[in-house]
Amino acid sequence: PDVSPVNSLLVPSKPFADQNLTLMVPIYTGGRLQSVVRGAAARELAAKSMIDGSRADIALMVRTAYYRLLLADEMIKVAQARMDADNELVSNANQRLEAGKGIKADVDRAQAELADAERELTSTTTEKAKAALDLRAAMGVHLDSDFTESDVLAFTSTTGDVSSSLLQASRERPELLAARANASGARSDLSAAHGSLMPQVYGTAMGDAFSGQSMPSGKGGTLGLVISLPLFDSGQRRAQVARAAASLDRQDAQRRNIELQVANEVRQAWLDVQTADQNYATSESAVQAAQSSYDVIRMRVEAQKGILVERLDALTALTRAQANRAQALYDHAVAVARLQRAIGTY
């Protein structure tokens, strides 16, 4: 590029054939060719990093969909436990009514609660089916494909801290690596543009074979140097330098913005993880308290020292606490997955 050796021949007006082969080897280009190669390598690295970023997005999407499926499993367990308890309530109410120790209103109330429990179980089962469809779509498999989840939502403590995560994100976050590579490529482009202002020196070797009707056939070769001096180009090279400098400024600005964005996402992800940690601890305590309260009230009602409404209220509180714990487990799993995405791992 920018160096074009001219092979001039004196040829007759009658038909002729000529074959020329030219080999050029760069000797001095003012750093232009090296900069072009470095810029191309940097842009290749940027493209690969963006592919890694897309893979990380897909991994987060699949994980979130899978955790939603596991959440649906937990909600089905909660709904099934509530329905089992309501079945027991209906049975006990009928037994007390038959023994003359209860009233019809208690039976009706228990049956109404059982119907609502059945409705909730149906709804949560449907939500699981939808979650399974979303997971298949996220994985890119056929929506009729069959699979069985082998995990359950469980709390796992998160290791590390904000500082270590920021350091890891600085090393591994694909978008940040791509931004740095683009800035490096723009810097190489600027260096190449400056190099084009320098003389370009190439070694050349030429071989030529000629055949014509009015001239004797022949062949020969030439060795030499081709030197290109940028004396006057109407400001074209200077404009290329200015354009490359503007591109470098733009890429540096984008790199700084992405660095701020990555740091912000990591810090916010840690806040979400810490909040999820606290919410899980609170929900676990609430389940234990609600379970203890329900057990005591159930014994009181069975001993005819309490009324049915008390047991129903306790069961509602227990069901709500169990659902909140399942939601807390889901929120924590998703928060950890988003932290991994913010860092750049998948």
mmCIF file with all atom_site columns, N, CA and C in Angstrom, residues 162-229:
data_model
loop_
_atom_site.group_PDB
_atom_site.id
_atom_site.type_symbol
_atom_site.label_atom_id
_atom_site.label_alt_id
_atom_site.label_comp_id
_atom_site.label_asym_id
_atom_site.label_entity_id
_atom_site.label_seq_id
_atom_site.pdbx_PDB_ins_code
_atom_site.Cartn_x
_atom_site.Cartn_y
_atom_site.Cartn_z
_atom_site.occupancy
_atom_site.B_iso_or_equiv
_atom_site.pdbx_formal_charge
_atom_site.auth_seq_id
_atom_site.auth_comp_id
_atom_site.auth_asym_id
_atom_site.auth_atom_id
_atom_site.pdbx_PDB_model_num
ATOM 1   N N  . VAL A 1 162 ? -16.307 -6.540  47.386  1.00 0.00 ? 162 VAL A N  1
ATOM 2   C CA . VAL A 1 162 ? -16.437 -5.599  46.274  1.00 0.00 ? 162 VAL A CA 1
ATOM 3   C C  . VAL A 1 162 ? -15.084 -5.342  45.614  1.00 0.00 ? 162 VAL A C  1
ATOM 4   N N  . SER A 1 163 ? -14.063 -5.151  46.423  1.00 0.00 ? 163 SER A N  1
ATOM 5   C CA . SER A 1 163 ? -12.741 -4.820  45.866  1.00 0.00 ? 163 SER A CA 1
ATOM 6   C C  . SER A 1 163 ? -12.206 -5.940  44.974  1.00 0.00 ? 163 SER A C  1
ATOM 7   N N  . SER A 1 164 ? -12.286 -7.172  45.450  1.00 0.00 ? 164 SER A N  1
ATOM 8   C CA . SER A 1 164 ? -11.790 -8.292  44.649  1.00 0.00 ? 164 SER A CA 1
ATOM 9   C C  . SER A 1 164 ? -12.625 -8.474  43.390  1.00 0.00 ? 164 SER A C  1
ATOM 10  N N  . SER A 1 165 ? -13.926 -8.224  43.494  1.00 0.00 ? 165 SER A N  1
ATOM 11  C CA . SER A 1 165 ? -14.789 -8.352  42.317  1.00 0.00 ? 165 SER A CA 1
ATOM 12  C C  . SER A 1 165 ? -14.480 -7.276  41.284  1.00 0.00 ? 165 SER A C  1
ATOM 13  N N  . LEU A 1 166 ? -14.206 -6.054  41.747  1.00 0.00 ? 166 LEU A N  1
ATOM 14  C CA . LEU A 1 166 ? -13.832 -4.986  40.813  1.00 0.00 ? 166 LEU A CA 1
ATOM 15  C C  . LEU A 1 166 ? -12.532 -5.312  40.105  1.00 0.00 ? 166 LEU A C  1
ATOM 16  N N  . LEU A 1 167 ? -11.577 -5.866  40.842  1.00 0.00 ? 167 LEU A N  1
ATOM 17  C CA . LEU A 1 167 ? -10.304 -6.239  40.241  1.00 0.00 ? 167 LEU A CA 1
ATOM 18  C C  . LEU A 1 167 ? -10.486 -7.360  39.219  1.00 0.00 ? 167 LEU A C  1
ATOM 19  N N  . GLN A 1 168 ? -11.314 -8.337  39.557  1.00 0.00 ? 168 GLN A N  1
ATOM 20  C CA . GLN A 1 168 ? -11.557 -9.436  38.630  1.00 0.00 ? 168 GLN A CA 1
ATOM 21  C C  . GLN A 1 168 ? -12.300 -8.952  37.389  1.00 0.00 ? 168 GLN A C  1
ATOM 22  N N  . ALA A 1 169 ? -13.271 -8.058  37.586  1.00 0.00 ? 169 ALA A N  1
ATOM 23  C CA . ALA A 1 169 ? -14.006 -7.509  36.440  1.00 0.00 ? 169 ALA A CA 1
ATOM 24  C C  . ALA A 1 169 ? -13.079 -6.728  35.527  1.00 0.00 ? 169 ALA A C  1
ATOM 25  N N  . SER A 1 170 ? -12.110 -6.027  36.112  1.00 0.00 ? 170 SER A N  1
ATOM 26  C CA . SER A 1 170 ? -11.159 -5.271  35.301  1.00 0.00 ? 170 SER A CA 1
ATOM 27  C C  . SER A 1 170 ? -10.324 -6.193  34.423  1.00 0.00 ? 170 SER A C  1
ATOM 28  N N  . ARG A 1 171 ? -10.107 -7.432  34.901  1.00 0.00 ? 171 ARG A N  1
ATOM 29  C CA . ARG A 1 171 ? -9.310  -8.394  34.127  1.00 0.00 ? 171 ARG A CA 1
ATOM 30  C C  . ARG A 1 171 ? -10.144 -9.220  33.165  1.00 0.00 ? 171 ARG A C  1
ATOM 31  N N  . GLU A 1 172 ? -11.436 -9.473  33.480  1.00 0.00 ? 172 GLU A N  1
ATOM 32  C CA . GLU A 1 172 ? -12.185 -10.495 32.752  1.00 0.00 ? 172 GLU A CA 1
ATOM 33  C C  . GLU A 1 172 ? -13.450 -9.999  32.062  1.00 0.00 ? 172 GLU A C  1
ATOM 34  N N  . ARG A 1 173 ? -13.970 -8.841  32.389  1.00 0.00 ? 173 ARG A N  1
ATOM 35  C CA . ARG A 1 173 ? -15.238 -8.410  31.803  1.00 0.00 ? 173 ARG A CA 1
ATOM 36  C C  . ARG A 1 173 ? -15.072 -8.234  30.294  1.00 0.00 ? 173 ARG A C  1
ATOM 37  N N  . PRO A 1 174 ? -15.807 -8.992  29.474  1.00 0.00 ? 174 PRO A N  1
ATOM 38  C CA . PRO A 1 174 ? -15.590 -8.960  28.018  1.00 0.00 ? 174 PRO A CA 1
ATOM 39  C C  . PRO A 1 174 ? -15.780 -7.576  27.401  1.00 0.00 ? 174 PRO A C  1
ATOM 40  N N  . GLU A 1 175 ? -16.812 -6.852  27.832  1.00 0.00 ? 175 GLU A N  1
ATOM 41  C CA . GLU A 1 175 ? -17.053 -5.528  27.244  1.00 0.00 ? 175 GLU A CA 1
ATOM 42  C C  . GLU A 1 175 ? -15.900 -4.580  27.526  1.00 0.00 ? 175 GLU A C  1
ATOM 43  N N  . LEU A 1 176 ? -15.308 -4.700  28.709  1.00 0.00 ? 176 LEU A N  1
ATOM 44  C CA . LEU A 1 176 ? -14.175 -3.840  29.046  1.00 0.00 ? 176 LEU A CA 1
ATOM 45  C C  . LEU A 1 176 ? -12.941 -4.229  28.247  1.00 0.00 ? 176 LEU A C  1
ATOM 46  N N  . LEU A 1 177 ? -12.727 -5.530  28.085  1.00 0.00 ? 177 LEU A N  1
ATOM 47  C CA . LEU A 1 177 ? -11.601 -5.982  27.261  1.00 0.00 ? 177 LEU A CA 1
ATOM 48  C C  . LEU A 1 177 ? -11.766 -5.522  25.811  1.00 0.00 ? 177 LEU A C  1
ATOM 49  N N  . ALA A 1 178 ? -13.006 -5.571  25.315  1.00 0.00 ? 178 ALA A N  1
ATOM 50  C CA . ALA A 1 178 ? -13.262 -5.124  23.942  1.00 0.00 ? 178 ALA A CA 1
ATOM 51  C C  . ALA A 1 178 ? -13.012 -3.626  23.801  1.00 0.00 ? 178 ALA A C  1
ATOM 52  N N  . ALA A 1 179 ? -13.438 -2.848  24.794  1.00 0.00 ? 179 ALA A N  1
ATOM 53  C CA . ALA A 1 179 ? -13.231 -1.402  24.738  1.00 0.00 ? 179 ALA A CA 1
ATOM 54  C C  . ALA A 1 179 ? -11.743 -1.066  24.754  1.00 0.00 ? 179 ALA A C  1
ATOM 55  N N  . ARG A 1 180 ? -10.984 -1.768  25.593  1.00 0.00 ? 180 ARG A N  1
ATOM 56  C CA . ARG A 1 180 ? -9.538  -1.533  25.622  1.00 0.00 ? 180 ARG A CA 1
ATOM 57  C C  . ARG A 1 180 ? -8.886  -1.930  24.304  1.00 0.00 ? 180 ARG A C  1
ATOM 58  N N  . ALA A 1 181 ? -9.345  -3.044  23.730  1.00 0.00 ? 181 ALA A N  1
ATOM 59  C CA . ALA A 1 181 ? -8.776  -3.486  22.452  1.00 0.00 ? 181 ALA A CA 1
ATOM 60  C C  . ALA A 1 181 ? -9.107  -2.485  21.347  1.00 0.00 ? 181 ALA A C  1
ATOM 61  N N  . ASN A 1 182 ? -10.330 -1.955  21.343  1.00 0.00 ? 182 ASN A N  1
ATOM 62  C CA . ASN A 1 182 ? -10.698 -0.951  20.342  1.00 0.00 ? 182 ASN A CA 1
ATOM 63  C C  . ASN A 1 182 ? -9.864  0.311   20.498  1.00 0.00 ? 182 ASN A C  1
ATOM 64  N N  . ALA A 1 183 ? -9.625  0.723   21.745  1.00 0.00 ? 183 ALA A N  1
ATOM 65  C CA . ALA A 1 183 ? -8.782  1.893   21.977  1.00 0.00 ? 183 ALA A CA 1
ATOM 66  C C  . ALA A 1 183 ? -7.354  1.625   21.513  1.00 0.00 ? 183 ALA A C  1
ATOM 67  N N  . SER A 1 184 ? -6.856  0.403   21.769  1.00 0.00 ? 184 SER A N  1
ATOM 68  C CA . SER A 1 184 ? -5.520  0.045   21.304  1.00 0.00 ? 184 SER A CA 1
ATOM 69  C C  . SER A 1 184 ? -5.464  0.034   19.784  1.00 0.00 ? 184 SER A C  1
ATOM 70  N N  . GLY A 1 185 ? -6.519  -0.475  19.148  1.00 0.00 ? 185 GLY A N  1
ATOM 71  C CA . GLY A 1 185 ? -6.561  -0.468  17.690  1.00 0.00 ? 185 GLY A CA 1
ATOM 72  C C  . GLY A 1 185 ? -6.571  0.943   17.128  1.00 0.00 ? 185 GLY A C  1
ATOM 73  N N  . ALA A 1 186 ? -7.329  1.831   17.773  1.00 0.00 ? 186 ALA A N  1
ATOM 74  C CA . ALA A 1 186 ? -7.365  3.226   17.322  1.00 0.00 ? 186 ALA A CA 1
ATOM 75  C C  . ALA A 1 186 ? -6.003  3.889   17.509  1.00 0.00 ? 186 ALA A C  1
ATOM 76  N N  . ARG A 1 187 ? -5.297  3.528   18.588  1.00 0.00 ? 187 ARG A N  1
ATOM 77  C CA . ARG A 1 187 ? -3.957  4.083   18.817  1.00 0.00 ? 187 ARG A CA 1
ATOM 78  C C  . ARG A 1 187 ? -2.991  3.587   17.732  1.00 0.00 ? 187 ARG A C  1
ATOM 79  N N  . SER A 1 188 ? -3.146  2.338   17.346  1.00 0.00 ? 188 SER A N  1
ATOM 80  C CA . SER A 1 188 ? -2.307  1.808   16.261  1.00 0.00 ? 188 SER A CA 1
ATOM 81  C C  . SER A 1 188 ? -2.640  2.473   14.936  1.00 0.00 ? 188 SER A C  1
ATOM 82  N N  . ASP A 1 189 ? -3.929  2.747   14.716  1.00 0.00 ? 189 ASP A N  1
ATOM 83  C CA . ASP A 1 189 ? -4.315  3.441   13.484  1.00 0.00 ? 189 ASP A CA 1
ATOM 84  C C  . ASP A 1 189 ? -3.685  4.831   13.421  1.00 0.00 ? 189 ASP A C  1
ATOM 85  N N  . LEU A 1 190 ? -3.644  5.517   14.567  1.00 0.00 ? 190 LEU A N  1
ATOM 86  C CA . LEU A 1 190 ? -3.017  6.836   14.604  1.00 0.00 ? 190 LEU A CA 1
ATOM 87  C C  . LEU A 1 190 ? -1.527  6.722   14.317  1.00 0.00 ? 190 LEU A C  1
ATOM 88  N N  . SER A 1 191 ? -0.882  5.700   14.892  1.00 0.00 ? 191 SER A N  1
ATOM 89  C CA . SER A 1 191 ? 0.543   5.492   14.628  1.00 0.00 ? 191 SER A CA 1
ATOM 90  C C  . SER A 1 191 ? 0.787   5.180   13.156  1.00 0.00 ? 191 SER A C  1
ATOM 91  N N  . ALA A 1 192 ? -0.133  4.398   12.554  1.00 0.00 ? 192 ALA A N  1
ATOM 92  C CA . ALA A 1 192 ? 0.002   4.082   11.131  1.00 0.00 ? 192 ALA A CA 1
ATOM 93  C C  . ALA A 1 192 ? -0.165  5.333   10.272  1.00 0.00 ? 192 ALA A C  1
ATOM 94  N N  . ALA A 1 193 ? -1.095  6.200   10.677  1.00 0.00 ? 193 ALA A N  1
ATOM 95  C CA . ALA A 1 193 ? -1.300  7.444   9.924   1.00 0.00 ? 193 ALA A CA 1
ATOM 96  C C  . ALA A 1 193 ? -0.067  8.335   10.020  1.00 0.00 ? 193 ALA A C  1
ATOM 97  N N  . HIS A 1 194 ? 0.551   8.395   11.197  1.00 0.00 ? 194 HIS A N  1
ATOM 98  C CA . HIS A 1 194 ? 1.800   9.154   11.317  1.00 0.00 ? 194 HIS A CA 1
ATOM 99  C C  . HIS A 1 194 ? 2.896   8.510   10.473  1.00 0.00 ? 194 HIS A C  1
ATOM 100 N N  . GLY A 1 195 ? 2.928   7.177   10.438  1.00 0.00 ? 195 GLY A N  1
ATOM 101 C CA . GLY A 1 195 ? 3.943   6.490   9.652   1.00 0.00 ? 195 GLY A CA 1
ATOM 102 C C  . GLY A 1 195 ? 3.824   6.769   8.166   1.00 0.00 ? 195 GLY A C  1
ATOM 103 N N  . SER A 1 196 ? 2.591   7.040   7.710   1.00 0.00 ? 196 SER A N  1
ATOM 104 C CA . SER A 1 196 ? 2.417   7.318   6.276   1.00 0.00 ? 196 SER A CA 1
ATOM 105 C C  . SER A 1 196 ? 3.050   8.642   5.871   1.00 0.00 ? 196 SER A C  1
ATOM 106 N N  . LEU A 1 197 ? 3.401   9.490   6.847   1.00 0.00 ? 197 LEU A N  1
ATOM 107 C CA . LEU A 1 197 ? 4.076   10.750  6.538   1.00 0.00 ? 197 LEU A CA 1
ATOM 108 C C  . LEU A 1 197 ? 5.566   10.545  6.286   1.00 0.00 ? 197 LEU A C  1
ATOM 109 N N  . MET A 1 198 ? 6.051   9.354   6.637   1.00 0.00 ? 198 MET A N  1
ATOM 110 C CA . MET A 1 198 ? 7.473   9.060   6.484   1.00 0.00 ? 198 MET A CA 1
ATOM 111 C C  . MET A 1 198 ? 7.730   8.412   5.121   1.00 0.00 ? 198 MET A C  1
ATOM 112 N N  . PRO A 1 199 ? 8.982   8.440   4.650   1.00 0.00 ? 199 PRO A N  1
ATOM 113 C CA . PRO A 1 199 ? 9.314   7.751   3.387   1.00 0.00 ? 199 PRO A CA 1
ATOM 114 C C  . PRO A 1 199 ? 9.021   6.254   3.506   1.00 0.00 ? 199 PRO A C  1
ATOM 115 N N  . GLN A 1 200 ? 8.581   5.665   2.412   1.00 0.00 ? 200 GLN A N  1
ATOM 116 C CA . GLN A 1 200 ? 8.292   4.239   2.358   1.00 0.00 ? 200 GLN A CA 1
ATOM 117 C C  . GLN A 1 200 ? 9.298   3.582   1.417   1.00 0.00 ? 200 GLN A C  1
ATOM 118 N N  . VAL A 1 201 ? 10.038  2.613   1.967   1.00 0.00 ? 201 VAL A N  1
ATOM 119 C CA . VAL A 1 201 ? 11.110  1.981   1.183   1.00 0.00 ? 201 VAL A CA 1
ATOM 120 C C  . VAL A 1 201 ? 10.828  0.490   1.084   1.00 0.00 ? 201 VAL A C  1
ATOM 121 N N  . TYR A 1 202 ? 10.786  -0.013  -0.137  1.00 0.00 ? 202 TYR A N  1
ATOM 122 C CA . TYR A 1 202 ? 10.542  -1.432  -0.390  1.00 0.00 ? 202 TYR A CA 1
ATOM 123 C C  . TYR A 1 202 ? 11.636  -1.974  -1.294  1.00 0.00 ? 202 TYR A C  1
ATOM 124 N N  . GLY A 1 203 ? 12.081  -3.181  -1.016  1.00 0.00 ? 203 GLY A N  1
ATOM 125 C CA . GLY A 1 203 ? 12.935  -3.890  -1.953  1.00 0.00 ? 203 GLY A CA 1
ATOM 126 C C  . GLY A 1 203 ? 12.069  -4.620  -2.970  1.00 0.00 ? 203 GLY A C  1
ATOM 127 N N  . THR A 1 204 ? 12.459  -4.625  -4.217  1.00 0.00 ? 204 THR A N  1
ATOM 128 C CA . THR A 1 204 ? 11.652  -5.226  -5.277  1.00 0.00 ? 204 THR A CA 1
ATOM 129 C C  . THR A 1 204 ? 12.493  -6.191  -6.103  1.00 0.00 ? 204 THR A C  1
ATOM 130 N N  . ALA A 1 205 ? 11.811  -7.189  -6.618  1.00 0.00 ? 205 ALA A N  1
ATOM 131 C CA . ALA A 1 205 ? 12.401  -8.125  -7.574  1.00 0.00 ? 205 ALA A CA 1
ATOM 132 C C  . ALA A 1 205 ? 11.358  -8.361  -8.650  1.00 0.00 ? 205 ALA A C  1
ATOM 133 N N  . MET A 1 206 ? 11.749  -8.174  -9.904  1.00 0.00 ? 206 MET A N  1
ATOM 134 C CA . MET A 1 206 ? 10.820  -8.309  -11.019 1.00 0.00 ? 206 MET A CA 1
ATOM 135 C C  . MET A 1 206 ? 11.371  -9.309  -12.036 1.00 0.00 ? 206 MET A C  1
ATOM 136 N N  . GLY A 1 207 ? 10.488  -10.116 -12.559 1.00 0.00 ? 207 GLY A N  1
ATOM 137 C CA . GLY A 1 207 ? 10.818  -11.016 -13.652 1.00 0.00 ? 207 GLY A CA 1
ATOM 138 C C  . GLY A 1 207 ? 9.842   -10.783 -14.793 1.00 0.00 ? 207 GLY A C  1
ATOM 139 N N  . ASP A 1 208 ? 10.345  -10.780 -16.041 1.00 0.00 ? 208 ASP A N  1
ATOM 140 C CA . ASP A 1 208 ? 9.490   -10.436 -17.174 1.00 0.00 ? 208 ASP A CA 1
ATOM 141 C C  . ASP A 1 208 ? 9.798   -11.362 -18.351 1.00 0.00 ? 208 ASP A C  1
ATOM 142 N N  . ALA A 1 209 ? 8.720   -11.783 -19.030 1.00 0.00 ? 209 ALA A N  1
ATOM 143 C CA . ALA A 1 209 ? 8.853   -12.593 -20.258 1.00 0.00 ? 209 ALA A CA 1
ATOM 144 C C  . ALA A 1 209 ? 8.009   -11.935 -21.345 1.00 0.00 ? 209 ALA A C  1
ATOM 145 N N  . PHE A 1 210 ? 8.610   -11.786 -22.552 1.00 0.00 ? 210 PHE A N  1
ATOM 146 C CA . PHE A 1 210 ? 7.934   -11.062 -23.637 1.00 0.00 ? 210 PHE A CA 1
ATOM 147 C C  . PHE A 1 210 ? 7.961   -11.902 -24.902 1.00 0.00 ? 210 PHE A C  1
ATOM 148 N N  . SER A 1 211 ? 6.820   -11.814 -25.632 1.00 0.00 ? 211 SER A N  1
ATOM 149 C CA . SER A 1 211 ? 6.747   -12.488 -26.937 1.00 0.00 ? 211 SER A CA 1
ATOM 150 C C  . SER A 1 211 ? 5.892   -11.637 -27.853 1.00 0.00 ? 211 SER A C  1
ATOM 151 N N  . GLY A 1 212 ? 6.380   -11.343 -29.074 1.00 0.00 ? 212 GLY A N  1
ATOM 152 C CA . GLY A 1 212 ? 5.623   -10.522 -29.998 1.00 0.00 ? 212 GLY A CA 1
ATOM 153 C C  . GLY A 1 212 ? 5.897   -10.891 -31.436 1.00 0.00 ? 212 GLY A C  1
ATOM 154 N N  . GLN A 1 213 ? 5.077   -10.372 -32.347 1.00 0.00 ? 213 GLN A N  1
ATOM 155 C CA . GLN A 1 213 ? 5.220   -10.704 -33.769 1.00 0.00 ? 213 GLN A CA 1
ATOM 156 C C  . GLN A 1 213 ? 6.364   -9.928  -34.424 1.00 0.00 ? 213 GLN A C  1
ATOM 157 N N  . SER A 1 214 ? 6.518   -8.669  -34.047 1.00 0.00 ? 214 SER A N  1
ATOM 158 C CA . SER A 1 214 ? 7.505   -7.819  -34.736 1.00 0.00 ? 214 SER A CA 1
ATOM 159 C C  . SER A 1 214 ? 8.755   -7.582  -33.916 1.00 0.00 ? 214 SER A C  1
ATOM 160 N N  . MET A 1 215 ? 8.804   -8.184  -32.695 1.00 0.00 ? 215 MET A N  1
ATOM 161 C CA . MET A 1 215 ? 9.971   -8.020  -31.838 1.00 0.00 ? 215 MET A CA 1
ATOM 162 C C  . MET A 1 215 ? 10.430  -9.385  -31.360 1.00 0.00 ? 215 MET A C  1
ATOM 163 N N  . PRO A 1 216 ? 11.704  -9.544  -31.157 1.00 0.00 ? 216 PRO A N  1
ATOM 164 C CA . PRO A 1 216 ? 12.187  -10.854 -30.689 1.00 0.00 ? 216 PRO A CA 1
ATOM 165 C C  . PRO A 1 216 ? 11.689  -11.132 -29.272 1.00 0.00 ? 216 PRO A C  1
ATOM 166 N N  . SER A 1 217 ? 11.429  -12.391 -29.010 1.00 0.00 ? 217 SER A N  1
ATOM 167 C CA . SER A 1 217 ? 11.009  -12.798 -27.659 1.00 0.00 ? 217 SER A CA 1
ATOM 168 C C  . SER A 1 217 ? 12.186  -12.694 -26.710 1.00 0.00 ? 217 SER A C  1
ATOM 169 N N  . GLY A 1 218 ? 11.882  -12.517 -25.429 1.00 0.00 ? 218 GLY A N  1
ATOM 170 C CA . GLY A 1 218 ? 12.947  -12.426 -24.450 1.00 0.00 ? 218 GLY A CA 1
ATOM 171 C C  . GLY A 1 218 ? 12.410  -12.452 -23.038 1.00 0.00 ? 218 GLY A C  1
ATOM 172 N N  . LYS A 1 219 ? 13.344  -12.547 -22.122 1.00 0.00 ? 219 LYS A N  1
ATOM 173 C CA . LYS A 1 219 ? 12.980  -12.525 -20.714 1.00 0.00 ? 219 LYS A CA 1
ATOM 174 C C  . LYS A 1 219 ? 14.123  -11.916 -19.921 1.00 0.00 ? 219 LYS A C  1
ATOM 175 N N  . GLY A 1 220 ? 13.793  -11.403 -18.765 1.00 0.00 ? 220 GLY A N  1
ATOM 176 C CA . GLY A 1 220 ? 14.817  -10.766 -17.959 1.00 0.00 ? 220 GLY A CA 1
ATOM 177 C C  . GLY A 1 220 ? 14.311  -10.490 -16.548 1.00 0.00 ? 220 GLY A C  1
ATOM 178 N N  . GLY A 1 221 ? 15.137  -9.881  -15.737 1.00 0.00 ? 221 GLY A N  1
ATOM 179 C CA . GLY A 1 221 ? 14.765  -9.586  -14.360 1.00 0.00 ? 221 GLY A CA 1
ATOM 180 C C  . GLY A 1 221 ? 15.399  -8.312  -13.876 1.00 0.00 ? 221 GLY A C  1
ATOM 181 N N  . THR A 1 222 ? 14.851  -7.792  -12.770 1.00 0.00 ? 222 THR A N  1
ATOM 182 C CA . THR A 1 222 ? 15.330  -6.535  -12.202 1.00 0.00 ? 222 THR A CA 1
ATOM 183 C C  . THR A 1 222 ? 15.297  -6.625  -10.687 1.00 0.00 ? 222 THR A C  1
ATOM 184 N N  . LEU A 1 223 ? 16.322  -6.146  -10.041 1.00 0.00 ? 223 LEU A N  1
ATOM 185 C CA . LEU A 1 223 ? 16.379  -6.004  -8.582  1.00 0.00 ? 223 LEU A CA 1
ATOM 186 C C  . LEU A 1 223 ? 16.570  -4.533  -8.263  1.00 0.00 ? 223 LEU A C  1
ATOM 187 N N  . GLY A 1 224 ? 15.900  -4.043  -7.193  1.00 0.00 ? 224 GLY A N  1
ATOM 188 C CA . GLY A 1 224 ? 16.073  -2.640  -6.870  1.00 0.00 ? 224 GLY A CA 1
ATOM 189 C C  . GLY A 1 224 ? 15.304  -2.217  -5.636  1.00 0.00 ? 224 GLY A C  1
ATOM 190 N N  . LEU A 1 225 ? 15.276  -0.944  -5.400  1.00 0.00 ? 225 LEU A N  1
ATOM 191 C CA . LEU A 1 225 ? 14.541  -0.318  -4.309  1.00 0.00 ? 225 LEU A CA 1
ATOM 192 C C  . LEU A 1 225 ? 13.472  0.593   -4.873  1.00 0.00 ? 225 LEU A C  1
ATOM 193 N N  . VAL A 1 226 ? 12.324  0.609   -4.238  1.00 0.00 ? 226 VAL A N  1
ATOM 194 C CA . VAL A 1 226 ? 11.254  1.550   -4.577  1.00 0.00 ? 226 VAL A CA 1
ATOM 195 C C  . VAL A 1 226 ? 11.065  2.453   -3.377  1.00 0.00 ? 226 VAL A C  1
ATOM 196 N N  . ILE A 1 227 ? 11.259  3.727   -3.555  1.00 0.00 ? 227 ILE A N  1
ATOM 197 C CA . ILE A 1 227 ? 11.144  4.696   -2.455  1.00 0.00 ? 227 ILE A CA 1
ATOM 198 C C  . ILE A 1 227 ? 10.002  5.651   -2.777  1.00 0.00 ? 227 ILE A C  1
ATOM 199 N N  . SER A 1 228 ? 9.060   5.744   -1.835  1.00 0.00 ? 228 SER A N  1
ATOM 200 C CA . SER A 1 228 ? 7.923   6.655   -1.996  1.00 0.00 ? 228 SER A CA 1
ATOM 201 C C  . SER A 1 228 ? 8.099   7.794   -1.006  1.00 0.00 ? 228 SER A C  1
ATOM 202 N N  . LEU A 1 229 ? 8.151   9.028   -1.529  1.00 0.00 ? 229 LEU A N  1
ATOM 203 C CA . LEU A 1 229 ? 8.331   10.216  -0.684  1.00 0.00 ? 229 LEU A CA 1
ATOM 204 C C  . LEU A 1 229 ? 7.037   11.030  -0.674  1.00 0.00 ? 229 LEU A C  1
#
